[in-house]
XYZ file of C-alpha atoms in Angstrom:
685
model
C -78.752 5.550 -172.304
C -81.148 2.665 -171.635
C -82.180 0.447 -174.538
C -85.702 0.678 -175.890
C -88.183 -2.107 -175.378
C -88.180 -4.346 -178.465
C -91.896 -3.841 -179.177
C -91.648 -0.058 -179.057
C -88.465 -0.122 -181.144
C -90.282 -2.075 -183.868
C -93.118 0.466 -183.937
C -90.639 3.314 -184.146
C -88.920 1.564 -187.012
C -92.190 1.443 -188.949
C -93.008 5.073 -188.147
C -89.571 6.245 -189.283
C -89.747 4.307 -192.561
C -88.720 6.583 -195.391
C -87.253 9.074 -192.875
C -90.729 10.006 -191.628
C -90.125 11.551 -188.181
C -86.613 10.037 -188.001
C -84.972 13.386 -187.240
C -87.533 14.172 -184.532
C -86.963 10.845 -182.822
C -83.180 11.264 -182.987
C -83.521 14.686 -181.333
C -85.759 13.313 -178.552
C -83.483 10.347 -177.893
C -80.390 12.525 -177.738
C -81.992 15.013 -175.352
C -83.505 12.519 -172.920
C -81.591 9.711 -171.124
C -84.522 7.394 -170.433
C -86.815 5.710 -172.989
C -89.891 6.985 -171.137
C -88.938 10.671 -171.260
C -87.680 10.362 -174.857
C -90.954 8.771 -175.996
C -92.988 11.400 -174.157
C -91.069 14.141 -175.967
C -91.512 12.315 -179.292
C -95.284 12.227 -178.764
C -95.126 16.029 -178.759
C -93.399 16.012 -182.149
C -96.046 13.659 -183.562
C -98.798 15.917 -182.217
C -97.231 18.973 -183.811
C -97.150 17.043 -187.090
C -100.777 15.942 -186.685
C -99.798 12.316 -187.244
C -102.582 10.802 -185.143
C -102.136 7.180 -186.346
C -98.454 7.266 -185.344
C -99.329 8.840 -181.987
C -101.868 6.120 -181.267
C -99.525 3.339 -182.402
C -96.703 4.514 -180.124
C -99.034 4.704 -177.116
C -100.450 1.259 -177.862
C -96.959 -0.263 -178.045
C -95.833 1.495 -174.862
C -98.923 0.433 -172.902
C -98.550 -3.177 -174.079
C -94.808 -3.644 -173.663
C -93.671 -1.097 -171.049
C -96.333 -1.400 -168.288
C -93.697 -1.049 -165.565
C -92.117 2.018 -167.151
C -91.458 5.096 -165.035
C -93.871 7.352 -166.845
C -94.451 10.977 -165.905
C -98.238 11.246 -165.711
C -98.211 15.038 -165.769
C -96.031 15.155 -168.901
C -98.229 12.597 -170.678
C -101.361 14.543 -169.754
C -99.685 17.595 -171.237
C -99.262 15.757 -174.524
C -102.946 14.808 -174.412
C -103.968 18.450 -173.950
C -101.599 19.401 -176.743
C -103.304 16.880 -179.047
C -106.762 18.170 -178.098
C -105.750 21.758 -178.836
C -104.307 20.619 -182.164
C -107.698 19.235 -183.200
C -107.258 15.496 -182.646
C -110.494 13.477 -183.136
C -112.597 12.969 -179.982
C -112.512 9.175 -180.118
C -108.719 9.187 -180.552
C -108.340 11.480 -177.538
C -110.409 9.158 -175.338
C -108.490 6.156 -176.680
C -105.161 7.844 -175.864
C -106.473 8.837 -172.425
C -107.192 5.169 -171.653
C -103.757 4.069 -172.885
C -102.036 6.694 -170.735
C -104.122 5.523 -167.752
C -102.853 1.982 -168.371
C -99.266 3.203 -168.560
C -99.592 5.161 -165.284
C -101.806 2.554 -163.515
C -104.679 5.027 -163.036
C -107.571 2.572 -162.750
C -110.435 5.084 -162.213
C -109.447 6.991 -165.356
C -108.984 3.717 -167.266
C -112.511 2.622 -166.359
C -114.002 6.022 -167.193
C -112.180 6.331 -170.530
C -113.034 2.747 -171.477
C -116.719 3.347 -170.792
C -116.669 6.536 -172.933
C -114.825 4.781 -175.757
C -117.504 2.055 -175.816
C -120.120 4.731 -176.477
C -118.055 6.622 -179.046
C -116.784 3.549 -180.931
C -118.991 0.507 -180.298
C -117.279 -1.188 -183.240
C -113.971 -1.382 -181.351
C -112.942 -4.059 -178.854
C -110.714 -1.539 -177.032
C -113.514 0.088 -175.002
C -114.795 -3.084 -173.295
C -111.199 -4.324 -173.024
C -110.237 -1.272 -170.965
C -113.329 -1.745 -168.777
C -112.600 -5.423 -168.060
C -108.940 -4.700 -167.313
C -109.794 -1.820 -164.961
C -112.393 -3.832 -163.033
C -110.137 -6.912 -162.846
C -107.126 -4.958 -161.572
C -109.367 -3.246 -159.016
C -110.603 -6.662 -157.744
C -114.185 -5.910 -158.831
C -114.574 -9.383 -160.255
C -118.371 -9.686 -160.106
C -118.699 -6.505 -162.159
C -115.995 -7.600 -164.590
C -117.562 -11.022 -165.282
C -120.524 -9.914 -167.476
C -118.313 -7.474 -169.370
C -115.805 -10.267 -170.061
C -118.561 -12.593 -171.293
C -119.932 -9.900 -173.592
C -116.417 -9.116 -174.828
C -115.659 -12.718 -175.837
C -119.107 -13.033 -177.448
C -118.943 -9.855 -179.562
C -115.236 -9.952 -180.331
C -114.563 -13.684 -180.367
C -112.101 -13.293 -183.217
C -109.930 -10.863 -181.223
C -107.344 -12.734 -179.132
C -107.166 -9.854 -176.652
C -110.735 -10.622 -175.571
C -109.697 -14.105 -174.501
C -106.550 -12.822 -172.793
C -108.708 -10.482 -170.709
C -110.991 -13.406 -169.804
C -107.978 -15.504 -168.772
C -106.588 -12.664 -166.646
C -109.935 -12.351 -164.880
C -110.093 -16.110 -164.197
C -106.569 -16.108 -162.745
C -107.288 -13.033 -160.622
C -110.283 -14.900 -159.180
C -107.996 -17.807 -158.305
C -109.481 -20.094 -160.942
C -106.243 -21.237 -162.548
C -107.773 -24.204 -164.365
C -110.380 -21.934 -165.980
C -107.603 -19.615 -167.146
C -105.679 -22.572 -168.570
C -108.821 -23.706 -170.415
C -109.080 -20.253 -172.035
C -105.456 -20.510 -173.145
C -106.089 -23.986 -174.571
C -108.964 -22.496 -176.590
C -106.586 -19.790 -177.836
C -104.055 -22.379 -179.026
C -106.767 -23.988 -181.136
C -108.401 -20.779 -182.394
C -105.379 -18.523 -182.856
C -102.766 -20.969 -184.061
C -100.641 -18.161 -185.487
C -100.203 -16.448 -182.111
C -97.714 -17.321 -179.388
C -99.887 -16.011 -176.534
C -101.691 -19.334 -176.178
C -98.355 -20.859 -175.155
C -96.438 -17.998 -173.579
C -99.071 -16.673 -171.201
C -100.063 -20.055 -169.668
C -96.357 -20.891 -169.329
C -95.912 -17.769 -167.205
C -99.026 -18.674 -165.205
C -97.818 -22.221 -164.515
C -94.428 -20.898 -163.387
C -96.079 -18.451 -160.991
C -98.177 -21.268 -159.553
C -95.113 -23.572 -159.214
C -96.671 -26.185 -161.502
C -93.316 -26.815 -163.094
C -93.961 -30.240 -164.623
C -96.939 -28.848 -166.544
C -94.861 -25.800 -167.506
C -92.075 -28.008 -168.872
C -94.557 -30.072 -170.892
C -96.204 -26.955 -172.330
C -92.841 -25.431 -173.201
C -91.831 -28.576 -175.077
C -95.072 -28.431 -177.059
C -94.546 -24.734 -177.780
C -91.023 -25.260 -179.108
C -92.214 -28.121 -181.298
C -95.198 -26.169 -182.646
C -93.487 -22.781 -183.082
C -89.688 -23.267 -183.190
C -89.138 -20.022 -185.123
C -91.381 -17.847 -182.958
C -89.339 -15.240 -181.124
C -91.860 -14.866 -178.292
C -91.782 -18.622 -177.628
C -87.988 -18.640 -177.641
C -87.883 -15.668 -175.248
C -90.327 -17.448 -172.934
C -88.139 -20.572 -173.107
C -85.019 -18.564 -172.272
C -86.746 -16.999 -169.268
C -88.077 -20.383 -168.129
C -84.617 -21.961 -168.182
C -83.193 -18.937 -166.377
C -85.883 -19.295 -163.697
C -84.971 -22.937 -163.080
C -81.296 -21.893 -163.107
C -80.301 -23.846 -166.192
C -77.951 -21.215 -167.581
C -76.717 -23.361 -170.473
C -80.184 -23.881 -171.953
C -81.129 -20.252 -171.306
C -78.071 -19.101 -173.235
C -78.855 -21.564 -176.039
C -82.351 -20.090 -176.432
C -81.026 -16.515 -176.574
C -78.437 -17.639 -179.132
C -81.231 -19.076 -181.312
C -83.122 -15.775 -181.053
C -79.966 -13.847 -181.954
C -79.593 -16.014 -185.061
C -83.185 -15.200 -186.041
C -82.465 -11.473 -185.696
C -78.719 -11.051 -186.201
C -78.961 -7.266 -186.264
C -80.353 -6.981 -182.730
C -77.543 -6.393 -180.204
C -79.755 -7.038 -177.171
C -80.164 -10.697 -178.099
C -76.416 -11.149 -178.508
C -75.979 -9.556 -175.079
C -78.601 -11.834 -173.522
C -76.980 -14.942 -175.029
C -73.722 -14.025 -173.309
C -75.001 -12.856 -169.931
C -77.426 -15.778 -169.548
C -74.343 -17.964 -169.029
C -73.551 -16.116 -165.792
C -76.414 -18.073 -164.267
C -76.684 -19.290 -160.693
C -73.939 -18.560 -158.165
C -72.591 -22.121 -158.008
C -69.771 -22.503 -160.537
C -70.154 -18.943 -161.782
C -66.477 -18.141 -161.395
C -65.602 -20.922 -163.860
C -68.122 -19.651 -166.422
C -66.881 -16.065 -166.555
C -64.197 -16.781 -169.218
C -66.891 -18.131 -171.575
C -69.097 -15.127 -170.832
C -66.158 -12.853 -171.604
C -65.461 -14.576 -174.936
C -69.090 -14.182 -176.034
C -69.146 -10.527 -174.985
C -65.915 -9.804 -176.851
C -67.463 -11.292 -179.994
C -70.665 -9.286 -179.472
C -68.656 -6.094 -178.879
C -66.790 -6.619 -182.150
C -70.116 -6.904 -184.000
C -71.813 -4.034 -182.165
C -68.967 -1.677 -181.199
C -71.261 1.195 -180.182
C -73.705 -0.692 -177.931
C -73.405 0.603 -174.380
C -75.038 -2.428 -172.736
C -72.647 -4.879 -174.366
C -69.631 -2.766 -173.504
C -70.735 -2.322 -169.879
C -71.200 -6.102 -169.526
C -67.788 -6.646 -171.138
C -66.140 -4.414 -168.538
C -67.873 -6.365 -165.755
C -66.679 -9.665 -167.244
C -63.099 -8.373 -167.402
C -63.297 -7.457 -163.711
C -64.562 -10.954 -162.934
C -61.589 -12.637 -164.581
C -59.186 -10.378 -162.660
C -58.414 -8.090 -165.596
C -59.316 -4.817 -163.917
C -56.430 -2.997 -165.627
C -57.859 -3.974 -169.031
C -61.319 -2.875 -167.879
C -59.966 0.555 -166.933
C -58.168 0.918 -170.277
C -61.218 -0.063 -172.346
C -63.531 2.140 -170.275
C -61.235 5.126 -170.873
C -61.271 4.400 -174.618
C -65.065 4.209 -174.579
C -65.248 7.498 -172.648
C -63.357 9.204 -175.440
C -65.663 7.818 -178.149
C -68.971 8.058 -176.286
C -68.724 10.469 -173.337
C -71.443 10.684 -170.704
C -72.486 7.017 -170.481
C -73.331 6.366 -166.824
C -73.146 2.549 -167.036
C -69.601 2.742 -168.424
C -68.519 5.332 -165.860
C -69.738 3.208 -162.950
C -67.956 0.111 -164.275
C -64.824 2.271 -164.580
C -65.200 3.406 -160.966
C -65.672 -0.163 -159.757
C -62.643 -1.352 -161.745
C -60.600 1.426 -160.149
C -61.843 0.175 -156.788
C -60.780 -3.374 -157.650
C -57.274 -1.962 -158.121
C -57.423 -0.123 -154.793
C -57.652 3.273 -156.502
C -60.643 4.345 -154.430
C -59.802 8.064 -154.391
C -59.975 8.172 -158.203
C -63.241 6.241 -158.112
C -64.692 8.659 -155.591
C -63.815 11.738 -157.670
C -65.458 10.194 -160.724
C -68.604 9.233 -158.819
C -68.865 12.628 -157.116
C -69.190 14.157 -160.579
C -71.923 11.694 -161.546
C -73.811 12.287 -158.323
C -74.325 15.885 -159.410
C -75.532 14.771 -162.856
C -77.683 11.805 -161.751
C -78.704 12.510 -158.122
C -81.506 9.953 -158.263
C -79.410 7.008 -159.462
C -79.214 4.307 -156.767
C -76.249 2.720 -158.507
C -74.274 5.978 -158.388
C -75.167 6.457 -154.715
C -74.177 2.917 -153.678
C -70.911 3.001 -155.635
C -70.069 6.416 -154.182
C -70.901 5.264 -150.644
C -68.596 2.278 -151.086
C -65.763 4.539 -152.270
C -66.363 6.885 -149.315
C -66.179 3.957 -146.895
C -63.022 2.589 -148.507
C -61.343 6.015 -148.249
C -62.115 6.238 -144.522
C -65.190 8.450 -144.706
C -67.845 6.084 -143.415
C -69.844 8.873 -141.769
C -70.352 10.670 -145.085
C -71.343 7.358 -146.674
C -73.926 6.787 -143.944
C -75.404 10.263 -144.423
C -75.505 9.830 -148.205
C -77.370 6.520 -147.977
C -79.762 7.697 -145.265
C -80.751 10.640 -147.470
C -81.190 8.391 -150.504
C -83.386 5.980 -148.524
C -85.637 8.851 -147.488
C -86.435 9.323 -151.178
C -86.452 5.627 -152.175
C -87.259 3.612 -149.009
C -87.877 0.330 -150.862
C -84.696 0.275 -152.961
C -82.906 -3.027 -152.308
C -79.471 -1.851 -153.486
C -79.555 1.118 -151.108
C -80.531 -1.109 -148.173
C -77.758 -3.575 -149.053
C -75.110 -0.870 -149.026
C -76.526 0.726 -145.847
C -76.458 -2.583 -143.983
C -72.932 -3.360 -145.177
C -71.592 -0.064 -143.884
C -72.617 -1.036 -140.359
C -71.223 -4.564 -140.771
C -67.864 -3.277 -141.993
C -67.316 -1.420 -138.744
C -68.300 -4.548 -136.805
C -71.693 -3.253 -135.714
C -73.844 -6.249 -136.632
C -76.574 -5.077 -134.260
C -76.975 -1.832 -136.234
C -76.767 -3.731 -139.526
C -79.580 -5.993 -138.313
C -81.691 -2.961 -137.351
C -81.163 -1.514 -140.821
C -82.221 -4.719 -142.549
C -85.258 -5.026 -140.303
C -86.256 -1.528 -141.431
C -85.786 -2.691 -145.012
C -88.186 -5.535 -144.318
C -90.910 -3.011 -143.461
C -90.754 -1.773 -147.052
C -90.061 -5.178 -148.669
C -91.947 -7.674 -146.452
C -91.993 -10.473 -149.038
C -88.443 -10.102 -150.371
C -86.536 -13.324 -149.680
C -83.207 -11.524 -150.169
C -84.025 -9.299 -147.205
C -84.965 -12.331 -145.108
C -81.675 -14.045 -146.009
C -79.697 -11.003 -144.861
C -81.624 -10.836 -141.589
C -81.140 -14.554 -140.930
C -77.415 -14.274 -141.655
C -77.040 -11.400 -139.207
C -79.105 -13.122 -136.539
C -76.867 -16.193 -136.856
C -73.797 -13.994 -136.506
C -75.281 -12.539 -133.327
C -76.267 -15.943 -131.914
C -79.990 -15.296 -132.361
C -82.548 -17.692 -133.828
C -83.604 -17.003 -137.397
C -86.843 -15.387 -138.502
C -89.964 -17.366 -137.862
C -91.316 -18.761 -141.120
C -94.969 -18.612 -142.046
C -97.008 -21.187 -140.177
C -98.191 -24.193 -142.134
C -99.332 -27.750 -141.616
C -95.665 -28.726 -141.446
C -94.605 -26.237 -138.777
C -92.610 -28.034 -136.107
C -91.877 -30.960 -138.416
C -88.188 -30.919 -137.520
C -88.501 -29.929 -133.880
C -85.825 -31.840 -131.985
C -83.694 -32.349 -135.107
C -80.128 -30.987 -135.172
C -78.040 -30.807 -138.329
C -74.492 -32.136 -138.336
C -73.915 -30.860 -141.884
C -72.673 -33.311 -144.481
C -69.796 -34.609 -146.547
C -70.820 -32.482 -149.556
C -73.374 -29.687 -149.684
C -73.624 -29.883 -145.917
C -76.045 -26.960 -145.738
C -78.864 -28.907 -147.449
C -80.632 -30.134 -144.320
C -80.277 -26.663 -142.790
C -82.097 -25.209 -145.790
C -84.813 -27.866 -145.466
C -85.179 -27.093 -141.754
C -85.610 -23.409 -142.492
C -88.205 -24.178 -145.157
C -90.252 -26.189 -142.672
C -90.045 -23.558 -139.937
C -87.055 -24.603 -137.807
C -84.865 -21.617 -136.928
C -82.491 -23.279 -134.441
C -78.818 -22.322 -134.446
C -76.171 -24.988 -134.941
C -72.401 -25.296 -135.157
C -72.567 -27.670 -138.123
C -75.793 -26.540 -139.777
C -73.908 -24.926 -142.668
C -70.777 -27.108 -142.513
C -69.092 -29.702 -144.686
C -66.875 -32.413 -143.176
C -65.983 -36.075 -143.581
C -67.361 -39.012 -141.601
C -64.030 -39.812 -139.946
C -63.384 -36.142 -139.126
C -66.799 -35.758 -137.515
C -66.189 -38.927 -135.472
C -62.859 -37.492 -134.307
C -64.558 -34.240 -133.354
C -67.048 -36.171 -131.187
C -64.259 -38.165 -129.566
C -62.211 -35.026 -128.757
C -65.221 -32.872 -127.766
C -64.551 -30.459 -130.652
C -61.247 -29.450 -129.112
C -59.930 -26.112 -130.432
C -63.025 -25.201 -132.439
C -63.417 -21.424 -132.413
C -59.822 -20.677 -131.449
C -58.161 -18.189 -133.812
C -55.010 -20.321 -134.000
C -57.128 -23.238 -135.206
C -59.432 -21.359 -137.609
C -58.573 -20.536 -141.217
C -60.545 -17.742 -142.882
C -60.711 -17.968 -146.688
C -62.915 -16.822 -149.570
C -65.471 -18.577 -151.712
C -65.651 -16.487 -154.861
C -68.520 -16.585 -157.318
C -67.826 -13.222 -158.925
C -65.866 -10.052 -158.210
C -68.898 -8.673 -156.341
C -69.872 -11.947 -154.632
C -67.103 -13.235 -152.387
C -68.137 -14.967 -149.164
C -65.938 -15.649 -146.169
C -65.767 -19.332 -145.229
C -63.983 -20.925 -142.288
C -62.146 -24.210 -142.022
C -61.041 -25.937 -138.829
C -57.461 -27.219 -138.732
C -58.261 -30.098 -136.367
C -61.403 -31.526 -137.947
C -61.506 -30.055 -141.461
C -64.954 -28.533 -141.068
C -65.621 -25.996 -143.852
C -68.405 -23.631 -142.841
C -70.402 -20.914 -144.587
C -70.474 -17.545 -142.850
C -72.823 -15.846 -145.344
C -70.754 -12.692 -144.881
C -69.419 -10.965 -147.978
C -65.911 -9.520 -148.208
C -67.523 -6.105 -148.658
C -69.307 -6.534 -145.339
C -66.279 -6.712 -143.050
C -62.456 -6.550 -143.064
C -60.769 -9.934 -142.688
C -59.183 -9.290 -139.274
C -62.447 -8.207 -137.725
C -64.261 -11.059 -139.432
C -61.919 -13.660 -137.931
C -62.446 -12.334 -134.400
C -66.222 -12.131 -134.837
C -66.482 -15.594 -136.415
C -64.364 -17.324 -133.782
C -66.480 -15.830 -131.023
C -69.586 -17.186 -132.764
C -68.020 -20.638 -133.319
C -67.129 -20.940 -129.623
C -70.695 -20.080 -128.648
C -72.177 -22.630 -131.083
C -69.701 -25.299 -129.984
C -70.895 -24.913 -126.395
C -74.516 -25.130 -127.509
C -73.863 -28.332 -129.504
C -72.128 -30.012 -126.559
C -75.066 -29.092 -124.323
C -77.520 -30.618 -126.805
C -75.426 -33.780 -127.082
C -75.269 -34.234 -123.311
C -78.964 -33.486 -122.841
C -79.912 -36.412 -125.106
C -83.326 -36.989 -126.612
C -82.425 -35.337 -129.944
C -82.278 -36.544 -133.528
C -78.985 -35.624 -135.198
C -78.860 -35.620 -139.007
C -75.775 -36.101 -141.189
C -75.877 -36.093 -145.007
C -73.407 -38.487 -146.666
C -72.756 -38.039 -150.392
C -70.108 -40.755 -150.730
C -70.251 -44.562 -150.405
C -70.099 -45.367 -146.692
C -70.517 -48.717 -144.950
C -72.792 -49.533 -142.029
C -69.696 -50.166 -139.909
C -68.519 -46.596 -140.534
C -71.822 -45.020 -139.521
C -72.002 -47.348 -136.488
C -68.610 -46.003 -135.372
C -69.889 -42.454 -135.853
C -73.019 -43.279 -133.851
C -70.955 -44.767 -131.030
C -68.915 -41.561 -130.824
C -72.095 -39.490 -130.667
C -73.625 -41.685 -127.934
C -70.636 -41.043 -125.644
C -72.553 -37.911 -124.616
C -76.081 -39.257 -124.160
C -78.966 -41.153 -125.714
C -79.881 -39.510 -129.012
C -80.726 -40.771 -132.488
C -78.575 -40.406 -135.603
C -80.089 -40.250 -139.097
C -77.550 -40.636 -141.919
C -79.007 -39.603 -145.271
C -77.745 -41.051 -148.550
C -78.701 -40.722 -152.191
C -81.009 -43.508 -153.376
C -79.773 -46.287 -155.649
C -81.181 -49.412 -157.251
C -81.184 -51.261 -153.938
C -82.625 -48.404 -151.871
C -85.386 -46.404 -153.595
C -86.059 -42.751 -152.730
C -87.715 -41.997 -149.371
C -86.734 -45.336 -147.866
C -85.912 -45.351 -144.143
C -83.829 -48.245 -142.798
C -83.218 -49.108 -139.140
C -79.530 -50.012 -138.824
C -79.799 -50.535 -135.070
C -81.734 -48.922 -132.295
C -81.304 -45.146 -132.618
C -79.308 -45.350 -135.882
C -81.094 -44.904 -139.198
C -80.214 -44.680 -142.880
C -82.508 -42.573 -145.065
C -82.470 -42.256 -148.843
C -83.410 -39.300 -151.069
C -84.048 -39.225 -154.803
C -81.464 -36.494 -155.336
C -79.216 -34.150 -153.416
C -78.906 -30.412 -153.779
C -77.352 -29.470 -157.115
C -78.275 -32.732 -158.831
C -79.856 -31.959 -162.257
C -82.437 -34.697 -161.693
C -84.135 -32.393 -159.242
C -83.451 -29.176 -161.111
C -80.223 -27.294 -160.637
C -79.920 -26.141 -157.034
C -83.085 -27.989 -156.030
C -83.601 -29.749 -152.711
C -85.838 -32.795 -152.294
C -87.978 -31.128 -149.641
C -90.715 -33.730 -149.875
C -88.091 -36.428 -149.423
C -86.757 -34.807 -146.236
C -90.314 -34.439 -144.978
C -91.043 -38.103 -145.708
C -88.006 -39.265 -143.705
C -89.034 -37.118 -140.736
C -92.575 -38.504 -140.783
C -91.317 -42.091 -141.016
C -89.034 -41.516 -138.025
C -91.948 -40.124 -136.034
C -94.004 -43.234 -136.823
C -91.384 -45.737 -135.561
C -92.067 -47.553 -132.274
C -90.253 -46.457 -129.123
C -88.229 -49.656 -129.216
C -86.388 -48.363 -132.308
C -85.543 -44.912 -130.958
C -83.771 -43.089 -128.139
C -84.946 -39.585 -129.062
C -87.886 -37.955 -127.345
C -91.140 -38.624 -129.179
C -92.625 -35.495 -130.702
C -96.013 -35.115 -132.383
C -95.684 -35.647 -136.144
C -96.748 -32.826 -138.422
C -99.818 -33.511 -140.503
């Protein structure tokens, strides 16, 4: 059973004070698995009781805090008719009609009901508020403007008026005007967090992170005990992938409200954080979840997360045992049952997992998580055709569901049909055109098939790295490849996602990459971040190159993966040798360790055995070499310096100094011909 939104839970707590309606709510919650259907049923109880204030308060809380809820419009309209037949006041009915329209995103009804409420209750801010919101969300900005001005004039002491004005300004693209409204709110409504929280969200959306960080600092100093500010801080740190600070904020919130299990859960799971280093953090996550489970022994969310953490520290047997115990105490909890099935799968007991999931498919036919887990168990028990049919049927009903597309694509990959997997992900892109996860999957598959990656959106920097070829790096060798992709370069490369040492790369040049791509010379291993995120990586016995494949263990059996990967490596090796012999290119190698000019000269000499090309070696800046410095070591050999490398906290965890890479490319383009061998290309603006 899903947890209630905090705002709605607080309202329910007030309504049930002194046992008023407590039994009715308990009945609704027990009978309905989702918060939306339970609340809809509870509205019927309140209507039968004629408790119009409680009815209105519940709808207000739901509209404000559950705007993305899966509400049943027809059922809610039924409750409205029920209230009308029971003699509810006319103004309350119109008010409730507008709130239901907000919850179900029915803008014409919202506008109509708001206009009627203005006439019925001119003393209320709600009528004009509904009108401004409806016009803003429908992009009717010119019509919304006078209503917003009138709203802030007549109801200047109502913070919601100013929030509506800020939303309108942002929708019009006038971010600075919206920020000015929020600044006014911080001065006028000093007791409210909205003046900090809402502009923080706006600045994050607009990627104005320095301003966001400054505002967050001010918010924490001004309102350190405000839960909304702390929640915003936790989300901000999660967004910039600082899992430690995110967890610290949730811990502070949990201390403010020690009886709320959701905050204890968030404090633990926030530590999971970004993929890098996740495997090492799982024991700490597990310890926090065990403590939370001891305090809240009946909380399904905590127990489900605890089972996942046990699986991630290779304690699947313990996960199965605890899940069975929980089944006996609290039967019928889908989250627990799915974790049990996945733990059984971890132990290779796929037939048991499939039987369990088959039962849940009958009870929850619309659950994507049940469908994907069942499809995986079908595939693992040799019934890939049934898994394909199951997922195809589910996608007919939910064509934009990312989890379903992931599982559907993996089924094709597991049988070695990367072409079909690519077709499936390209269909997914039709329904999720702006989803970067879909683009990453497509690019991975295209690389596996020896195809160039997706074209990125054109910009002033398109073509910036034309003629550049990545040689990887000594640490985080994929960084320049990521920068290339950002700036529109989709070229394939043997070393684009590789890590190697300077002396090993020099040896590879001298021996023409002898043996690369041969199965006897290629070691296939795993890079594990979690039990459900294990990527195949390859290493070369001759030259020590460690290379990402971007293929998950779930996507393909190891024997098939080795054959497929070696075929791809041989193709990319041939392409690299062709590029070296053709000359006129700029090769880029990132060096994260102290390296002398003599060492990079030796590397350059090995590269120039093939033809006249340039070599750019990129280092991290120091006191002697400031960021974005480009130094000519000799003709065709350059040393560039960046302020930080990928993963350095100075740039934000996981960040890449894209502007630094761009600066080095522009400086290279501006050098005279006498300093370069590479073909001159037009510099991007």
